mmCIF file of N, CA and C in Angstrom:
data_model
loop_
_atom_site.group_PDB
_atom_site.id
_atom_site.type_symbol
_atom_site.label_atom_id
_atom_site.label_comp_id
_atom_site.label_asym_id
_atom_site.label_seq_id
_atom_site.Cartn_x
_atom_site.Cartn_y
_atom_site.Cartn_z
ATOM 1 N N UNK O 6 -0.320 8.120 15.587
ATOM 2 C CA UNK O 6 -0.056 8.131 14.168
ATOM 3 C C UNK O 6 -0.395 9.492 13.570
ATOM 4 N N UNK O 7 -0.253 9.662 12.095
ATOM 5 C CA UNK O 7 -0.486 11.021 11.430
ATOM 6 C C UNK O 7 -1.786 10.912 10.731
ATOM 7 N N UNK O 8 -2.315 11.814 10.178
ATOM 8 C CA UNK O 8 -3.608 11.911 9.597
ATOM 9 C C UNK O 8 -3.661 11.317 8.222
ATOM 10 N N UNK O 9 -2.489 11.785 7.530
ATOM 11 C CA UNK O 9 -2.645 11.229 6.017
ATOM 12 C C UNK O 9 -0.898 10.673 6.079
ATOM 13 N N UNK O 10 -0.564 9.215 5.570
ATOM 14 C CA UNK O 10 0.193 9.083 4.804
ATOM 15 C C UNK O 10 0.357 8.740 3.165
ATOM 16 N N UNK O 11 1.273 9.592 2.544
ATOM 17 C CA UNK O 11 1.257 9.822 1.346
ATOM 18 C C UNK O 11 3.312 8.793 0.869
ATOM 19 N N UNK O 12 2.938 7.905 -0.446
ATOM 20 C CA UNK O 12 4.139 7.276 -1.037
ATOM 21 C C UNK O 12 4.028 7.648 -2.287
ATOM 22 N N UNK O 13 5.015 8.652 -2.773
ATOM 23 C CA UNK O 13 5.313 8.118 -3.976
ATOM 24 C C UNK O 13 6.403 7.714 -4.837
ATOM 25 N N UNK O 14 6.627 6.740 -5.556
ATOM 26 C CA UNK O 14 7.443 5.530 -6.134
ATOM 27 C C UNK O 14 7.975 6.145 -7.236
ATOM 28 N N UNK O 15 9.638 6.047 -6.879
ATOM 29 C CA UNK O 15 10.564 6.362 -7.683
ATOM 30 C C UNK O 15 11.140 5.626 -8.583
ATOM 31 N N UNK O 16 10.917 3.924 -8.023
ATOM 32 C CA UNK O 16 11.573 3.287 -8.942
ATOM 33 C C UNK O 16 10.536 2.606 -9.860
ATOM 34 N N UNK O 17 10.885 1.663 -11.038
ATOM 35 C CA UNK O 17 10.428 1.289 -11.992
ATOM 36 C C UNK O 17 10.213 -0.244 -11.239
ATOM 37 N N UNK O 18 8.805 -0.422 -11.922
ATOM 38 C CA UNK O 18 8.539 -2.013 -10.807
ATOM 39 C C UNK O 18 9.525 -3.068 -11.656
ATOM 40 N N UNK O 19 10.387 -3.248 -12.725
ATOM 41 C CA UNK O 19 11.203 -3.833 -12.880
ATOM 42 C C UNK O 19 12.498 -4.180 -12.412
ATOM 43 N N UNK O 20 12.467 -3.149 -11.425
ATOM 44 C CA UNK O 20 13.737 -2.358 -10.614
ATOM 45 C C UNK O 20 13.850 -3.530 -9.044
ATOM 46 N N UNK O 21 12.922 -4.156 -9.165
ATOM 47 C CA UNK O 21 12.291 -4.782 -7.708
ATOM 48 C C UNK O 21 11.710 -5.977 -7.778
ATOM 49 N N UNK O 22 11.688 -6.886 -7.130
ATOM 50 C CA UNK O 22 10.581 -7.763 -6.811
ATOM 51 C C UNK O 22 10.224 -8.205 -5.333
ATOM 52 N N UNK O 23 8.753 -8.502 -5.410
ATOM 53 C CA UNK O 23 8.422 -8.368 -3.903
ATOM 54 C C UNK O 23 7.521 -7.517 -3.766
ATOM 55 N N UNK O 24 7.735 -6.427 -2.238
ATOM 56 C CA UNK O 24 7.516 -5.291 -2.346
ATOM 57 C C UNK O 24 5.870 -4.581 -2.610
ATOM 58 N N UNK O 25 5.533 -3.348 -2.080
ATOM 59 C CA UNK O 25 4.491 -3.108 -2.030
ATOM 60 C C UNK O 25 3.482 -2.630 -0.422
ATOM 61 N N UNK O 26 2.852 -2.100 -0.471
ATOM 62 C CA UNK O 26 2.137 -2.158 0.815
ATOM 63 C C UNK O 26 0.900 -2.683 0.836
ATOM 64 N N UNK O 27 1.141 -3.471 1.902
ATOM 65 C CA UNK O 27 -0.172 -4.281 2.530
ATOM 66 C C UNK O 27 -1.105 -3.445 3.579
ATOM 67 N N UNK O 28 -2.616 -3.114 3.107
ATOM 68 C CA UNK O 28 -3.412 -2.169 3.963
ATOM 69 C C UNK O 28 -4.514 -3.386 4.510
ATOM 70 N N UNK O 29 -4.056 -3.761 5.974
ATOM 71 C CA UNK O 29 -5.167 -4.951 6.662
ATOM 72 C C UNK O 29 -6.568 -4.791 6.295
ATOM 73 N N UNK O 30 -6.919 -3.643 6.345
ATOM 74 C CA UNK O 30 -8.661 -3.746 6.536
ATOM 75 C C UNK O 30 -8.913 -3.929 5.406
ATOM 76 N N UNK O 31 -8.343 -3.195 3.918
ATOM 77 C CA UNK O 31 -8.548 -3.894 2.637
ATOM 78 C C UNK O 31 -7.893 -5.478 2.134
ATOM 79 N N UNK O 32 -7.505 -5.889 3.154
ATOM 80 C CA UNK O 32 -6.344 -6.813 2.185
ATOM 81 C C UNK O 32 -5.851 -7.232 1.183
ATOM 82 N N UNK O 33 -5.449 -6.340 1.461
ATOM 83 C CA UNK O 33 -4.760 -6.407 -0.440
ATOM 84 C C UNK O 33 -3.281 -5.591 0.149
ATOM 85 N N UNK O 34 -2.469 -5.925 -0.969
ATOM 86 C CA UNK O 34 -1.216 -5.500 -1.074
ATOM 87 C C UNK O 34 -1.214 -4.695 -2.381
ATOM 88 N N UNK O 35 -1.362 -3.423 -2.135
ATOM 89 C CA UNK O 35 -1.113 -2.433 -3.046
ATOM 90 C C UNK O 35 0.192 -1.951 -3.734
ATOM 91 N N UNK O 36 0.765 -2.305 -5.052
ATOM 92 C CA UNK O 36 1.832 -2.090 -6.283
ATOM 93 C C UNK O 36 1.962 -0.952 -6.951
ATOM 94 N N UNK O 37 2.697 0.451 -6.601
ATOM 95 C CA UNK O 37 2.574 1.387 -7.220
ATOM 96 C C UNK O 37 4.012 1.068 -8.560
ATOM 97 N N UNK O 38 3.223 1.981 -9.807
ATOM 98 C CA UNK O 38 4.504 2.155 -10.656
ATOM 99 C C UNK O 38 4.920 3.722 -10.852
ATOM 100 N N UNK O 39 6.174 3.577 -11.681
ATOM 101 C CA UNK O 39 6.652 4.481 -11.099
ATOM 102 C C UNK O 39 5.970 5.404 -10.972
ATOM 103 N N UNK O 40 6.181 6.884 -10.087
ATOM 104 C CA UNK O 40 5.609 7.940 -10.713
ATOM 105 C C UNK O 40 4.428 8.153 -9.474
ATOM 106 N N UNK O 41 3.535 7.007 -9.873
ATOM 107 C CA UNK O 41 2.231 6.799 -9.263
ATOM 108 C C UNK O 41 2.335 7.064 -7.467
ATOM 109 N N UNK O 42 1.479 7.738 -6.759
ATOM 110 C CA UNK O 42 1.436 7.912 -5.360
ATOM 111 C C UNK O 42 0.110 7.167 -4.724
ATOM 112 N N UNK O 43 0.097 6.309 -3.743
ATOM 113 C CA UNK O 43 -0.529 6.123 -2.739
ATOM 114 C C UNK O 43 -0.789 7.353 -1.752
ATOM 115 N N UNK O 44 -2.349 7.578 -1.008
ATOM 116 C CA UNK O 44 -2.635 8.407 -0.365
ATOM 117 C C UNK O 44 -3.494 7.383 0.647
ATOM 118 N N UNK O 45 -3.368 7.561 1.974
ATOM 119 C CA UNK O 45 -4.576 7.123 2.729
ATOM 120 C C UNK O 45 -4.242 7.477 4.138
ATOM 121 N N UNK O 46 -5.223 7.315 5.049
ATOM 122 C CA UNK O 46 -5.441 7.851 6.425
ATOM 123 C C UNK O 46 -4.079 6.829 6.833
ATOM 124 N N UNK O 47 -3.437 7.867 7.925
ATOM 125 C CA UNK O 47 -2.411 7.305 8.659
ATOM 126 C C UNK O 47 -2.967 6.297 9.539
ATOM 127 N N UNK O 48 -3.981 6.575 9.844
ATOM 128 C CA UNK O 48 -4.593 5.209 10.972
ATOM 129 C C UNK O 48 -4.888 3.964 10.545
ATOM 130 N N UNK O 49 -5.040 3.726 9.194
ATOM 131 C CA UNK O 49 -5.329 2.375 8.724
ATOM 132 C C UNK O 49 -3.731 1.714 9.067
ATOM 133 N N UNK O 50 -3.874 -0.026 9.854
ATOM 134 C CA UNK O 50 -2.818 -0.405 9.648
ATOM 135 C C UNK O 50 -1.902 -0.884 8.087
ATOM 136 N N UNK O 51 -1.002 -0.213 7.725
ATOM 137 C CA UNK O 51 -0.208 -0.734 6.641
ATOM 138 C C UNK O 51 1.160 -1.479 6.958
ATOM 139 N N UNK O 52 1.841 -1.974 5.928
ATOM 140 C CA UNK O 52 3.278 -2.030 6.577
ATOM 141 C C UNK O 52 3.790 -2.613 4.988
ATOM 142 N N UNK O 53 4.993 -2.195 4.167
ATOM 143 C CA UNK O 53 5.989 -2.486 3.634
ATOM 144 C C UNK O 53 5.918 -3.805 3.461
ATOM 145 N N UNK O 54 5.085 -4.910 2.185
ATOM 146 C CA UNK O 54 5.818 -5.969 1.838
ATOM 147 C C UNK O 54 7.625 -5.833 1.797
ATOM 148 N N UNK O 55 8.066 -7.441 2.337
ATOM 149 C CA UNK O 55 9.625 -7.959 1.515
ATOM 150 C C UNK O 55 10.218 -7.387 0.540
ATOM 151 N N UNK O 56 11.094 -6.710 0.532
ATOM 152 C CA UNK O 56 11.732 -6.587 -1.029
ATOM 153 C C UNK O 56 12.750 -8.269 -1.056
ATOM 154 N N UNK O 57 12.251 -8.900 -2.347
ATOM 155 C CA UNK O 57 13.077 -10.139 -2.022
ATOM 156 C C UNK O 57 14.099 -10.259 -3.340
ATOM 157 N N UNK O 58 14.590 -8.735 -3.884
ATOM 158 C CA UNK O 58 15.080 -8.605 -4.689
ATOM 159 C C UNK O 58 15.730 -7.009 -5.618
ATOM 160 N N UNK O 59 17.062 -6.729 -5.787
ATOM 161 C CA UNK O 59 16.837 -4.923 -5.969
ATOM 162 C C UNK O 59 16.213 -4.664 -4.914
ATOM 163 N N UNK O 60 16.117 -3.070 -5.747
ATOM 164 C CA UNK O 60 15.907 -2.347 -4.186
ATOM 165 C C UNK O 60 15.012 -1.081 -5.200
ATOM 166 N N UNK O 61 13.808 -0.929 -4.005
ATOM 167 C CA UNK O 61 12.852 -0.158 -4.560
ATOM 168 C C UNK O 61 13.152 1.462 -3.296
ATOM 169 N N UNK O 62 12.327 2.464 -4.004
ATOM 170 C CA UNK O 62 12.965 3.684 -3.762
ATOM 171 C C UNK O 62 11.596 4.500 -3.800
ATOM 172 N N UNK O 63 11.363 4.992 -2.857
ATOM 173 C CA UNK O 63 10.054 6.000 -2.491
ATOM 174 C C UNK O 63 9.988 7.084 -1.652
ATOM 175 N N UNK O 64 9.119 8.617 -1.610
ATOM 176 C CA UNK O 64 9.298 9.070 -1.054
ATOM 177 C C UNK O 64 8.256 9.237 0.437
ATOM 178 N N UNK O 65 8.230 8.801 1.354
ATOM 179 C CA UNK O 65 7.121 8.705 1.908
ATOM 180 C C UNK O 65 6.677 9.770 2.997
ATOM 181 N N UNK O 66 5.590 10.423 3.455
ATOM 182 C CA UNK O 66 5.631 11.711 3.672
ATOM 183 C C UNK O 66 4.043 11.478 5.050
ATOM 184 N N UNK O 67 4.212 12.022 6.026
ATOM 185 C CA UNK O 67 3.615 11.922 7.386
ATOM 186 C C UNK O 67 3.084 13.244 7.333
ATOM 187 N N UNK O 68 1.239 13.406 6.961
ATOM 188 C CA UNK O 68 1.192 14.508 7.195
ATOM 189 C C UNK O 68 -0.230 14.962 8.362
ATOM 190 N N UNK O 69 0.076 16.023 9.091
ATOM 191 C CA UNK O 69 -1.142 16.653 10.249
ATOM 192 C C UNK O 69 -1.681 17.656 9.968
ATOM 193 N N UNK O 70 -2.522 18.162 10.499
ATOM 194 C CA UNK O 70 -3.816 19.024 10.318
ATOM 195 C C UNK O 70 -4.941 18.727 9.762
ATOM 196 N N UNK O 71 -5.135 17.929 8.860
ATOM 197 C CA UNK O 71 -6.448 17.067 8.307
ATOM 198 C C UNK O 71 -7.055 15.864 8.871
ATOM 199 N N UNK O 72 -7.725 15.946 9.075
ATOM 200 C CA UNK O 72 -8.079 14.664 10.083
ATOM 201 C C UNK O 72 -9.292 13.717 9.734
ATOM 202 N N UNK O 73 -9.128 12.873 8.509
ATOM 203 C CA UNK O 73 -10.536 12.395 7.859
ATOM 204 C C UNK O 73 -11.164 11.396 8.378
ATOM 205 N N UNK O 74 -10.746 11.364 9.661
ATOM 206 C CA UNK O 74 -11.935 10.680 10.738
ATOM 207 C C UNK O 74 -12.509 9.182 9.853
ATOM 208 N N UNK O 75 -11.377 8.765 9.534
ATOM 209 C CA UNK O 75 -11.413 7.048 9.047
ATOM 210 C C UNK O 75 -11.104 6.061 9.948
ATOM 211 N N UNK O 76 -11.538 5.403 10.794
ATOM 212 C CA UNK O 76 -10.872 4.814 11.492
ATOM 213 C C UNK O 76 -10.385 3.436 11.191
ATOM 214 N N UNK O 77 -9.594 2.411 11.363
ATOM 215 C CA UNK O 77 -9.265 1.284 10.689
ATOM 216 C C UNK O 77 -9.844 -0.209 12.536
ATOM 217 N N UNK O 78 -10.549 -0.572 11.978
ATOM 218 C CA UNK O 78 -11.510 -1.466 13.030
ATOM 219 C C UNK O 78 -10.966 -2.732 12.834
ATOM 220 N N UNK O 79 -10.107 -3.405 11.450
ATOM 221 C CA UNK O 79 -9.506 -4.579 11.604
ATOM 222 C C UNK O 79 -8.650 -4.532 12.795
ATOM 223 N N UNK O 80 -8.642 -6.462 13.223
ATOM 224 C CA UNK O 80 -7.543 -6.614 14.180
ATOM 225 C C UNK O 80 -6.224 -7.752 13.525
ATOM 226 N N UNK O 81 -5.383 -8.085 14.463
ATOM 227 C CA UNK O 81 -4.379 -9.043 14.296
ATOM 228 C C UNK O 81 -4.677 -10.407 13.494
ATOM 229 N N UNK O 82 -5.933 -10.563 14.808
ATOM 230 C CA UNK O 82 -6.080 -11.903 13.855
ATOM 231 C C UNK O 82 -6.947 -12.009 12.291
ATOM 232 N N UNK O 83 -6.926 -10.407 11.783
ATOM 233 C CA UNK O 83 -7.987 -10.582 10.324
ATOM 234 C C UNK O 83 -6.559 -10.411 9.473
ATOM 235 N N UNK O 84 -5.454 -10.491 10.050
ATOM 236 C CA UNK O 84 -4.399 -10.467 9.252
ATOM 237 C C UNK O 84 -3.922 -12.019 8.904
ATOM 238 N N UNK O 85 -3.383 -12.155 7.795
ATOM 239 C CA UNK O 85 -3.180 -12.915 7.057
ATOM 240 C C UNK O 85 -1.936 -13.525 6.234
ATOM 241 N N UNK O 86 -0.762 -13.576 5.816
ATOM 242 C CA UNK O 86 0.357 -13.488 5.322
ATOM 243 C C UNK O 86 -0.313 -14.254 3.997
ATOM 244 N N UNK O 87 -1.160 -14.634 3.452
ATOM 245 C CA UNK O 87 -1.341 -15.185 2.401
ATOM 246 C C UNK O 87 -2.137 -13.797 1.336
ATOM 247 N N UNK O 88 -2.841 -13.364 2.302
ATOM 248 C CA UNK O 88 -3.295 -11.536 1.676
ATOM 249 C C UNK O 88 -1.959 -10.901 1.066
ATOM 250 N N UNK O 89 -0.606 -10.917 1.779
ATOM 251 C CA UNK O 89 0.455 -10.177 1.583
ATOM 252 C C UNK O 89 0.478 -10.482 0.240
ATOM 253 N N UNK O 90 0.670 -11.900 -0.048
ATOM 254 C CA UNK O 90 1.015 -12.413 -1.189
ATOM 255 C C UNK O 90 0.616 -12.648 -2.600
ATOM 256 N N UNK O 91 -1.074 -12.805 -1.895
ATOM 257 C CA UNK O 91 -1.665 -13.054 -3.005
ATOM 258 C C UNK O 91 -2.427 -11.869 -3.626
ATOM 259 N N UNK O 92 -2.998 -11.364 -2.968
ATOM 260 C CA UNK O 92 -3.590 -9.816 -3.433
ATOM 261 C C UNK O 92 -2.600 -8.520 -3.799
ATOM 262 N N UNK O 93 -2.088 -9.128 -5.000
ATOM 263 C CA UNK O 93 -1.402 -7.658 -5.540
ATOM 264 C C UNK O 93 -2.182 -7.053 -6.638
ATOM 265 N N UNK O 94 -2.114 -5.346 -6.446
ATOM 266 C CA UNK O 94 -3.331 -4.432 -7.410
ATOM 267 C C UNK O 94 -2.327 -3.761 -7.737
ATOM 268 N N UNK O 95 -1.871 -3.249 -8.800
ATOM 269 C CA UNK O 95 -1.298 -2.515 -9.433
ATOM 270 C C UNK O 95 -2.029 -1.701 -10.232
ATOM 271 N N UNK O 96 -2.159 -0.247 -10.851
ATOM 272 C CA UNK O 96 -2.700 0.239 -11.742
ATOM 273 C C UNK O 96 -1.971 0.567 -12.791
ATOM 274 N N UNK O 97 -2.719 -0.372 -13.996
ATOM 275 C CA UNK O 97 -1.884 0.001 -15.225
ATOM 276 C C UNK O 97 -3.017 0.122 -16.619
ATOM 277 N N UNK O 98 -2.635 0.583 -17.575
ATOM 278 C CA UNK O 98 -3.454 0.827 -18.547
ATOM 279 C C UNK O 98 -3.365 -1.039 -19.614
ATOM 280 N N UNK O 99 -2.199 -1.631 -19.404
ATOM 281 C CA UNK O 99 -2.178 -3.042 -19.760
ATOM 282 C C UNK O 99 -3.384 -3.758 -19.575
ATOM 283 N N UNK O 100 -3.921 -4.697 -20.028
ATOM 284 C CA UNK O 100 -4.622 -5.165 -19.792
ATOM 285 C C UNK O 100 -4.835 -6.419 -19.118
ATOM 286 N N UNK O 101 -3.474 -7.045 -19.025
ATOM 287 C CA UNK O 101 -2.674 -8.219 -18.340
ATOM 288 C C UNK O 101 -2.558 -7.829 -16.579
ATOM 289 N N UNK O 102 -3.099 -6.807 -16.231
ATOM 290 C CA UNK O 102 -2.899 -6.452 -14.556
ATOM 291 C C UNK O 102 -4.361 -5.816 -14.004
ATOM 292 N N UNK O 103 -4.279 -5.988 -12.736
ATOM 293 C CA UNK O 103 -5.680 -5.790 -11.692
ATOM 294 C C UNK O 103 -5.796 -4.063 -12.172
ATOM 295 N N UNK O 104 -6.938 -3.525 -12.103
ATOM 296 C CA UNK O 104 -6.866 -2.159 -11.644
ATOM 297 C C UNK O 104 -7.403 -1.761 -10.142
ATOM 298 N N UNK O 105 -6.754 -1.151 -9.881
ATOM 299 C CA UNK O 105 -6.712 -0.782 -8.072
ATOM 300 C C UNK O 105 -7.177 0.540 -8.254
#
């Protein structure tokens, strides 16, 4: 894998439903809006919630030479499909949503 992967979200979360990345060792399924970028060690396992609706649009970017020696120690079975679902964090200044 790469040292850092970096997303950032082009479309408007109205644009979509679904969707998001799920990081195992936190479980949680992380909701960027637009604009907003995700940063974290390439070694943590992640992976792309469902889009079960529209179509969401990001730029996502694999990068080497930094190496922040994070390692990700979850396994298979601390994975969950109910984490996918139920733990969504979005950051918004609203007061109606999680802050992540």
């Amino acid at each position: 894998g790469c040292h850092i992967t970096w997303q950032v979200m082009l479309s408007h979360i109205s644009e979509y439903t679904g969707g998001g990345t799920y990081i195992r060792c936190i479980r949680k399924t992380v909701k960027l809006n637009q604009g907003q970028v995700l940063v974290h060690p390439g070694e943590l396992y992640h992976k792309g919630v469902d889009i079960t609706s529209g179509v969401r649009s990001l730029i996502v970017c694999f990068m080497d030479g930094f190496d922040p020696q994070i390692f990700d120690e979850s396994q298979s079975c601390d994975q969950d499909a109910d984490w996918e679902a139920q733990r969504v964090y979005t950051y918004s200044k609203s007061a109606d949503t999680d802050d992540f």
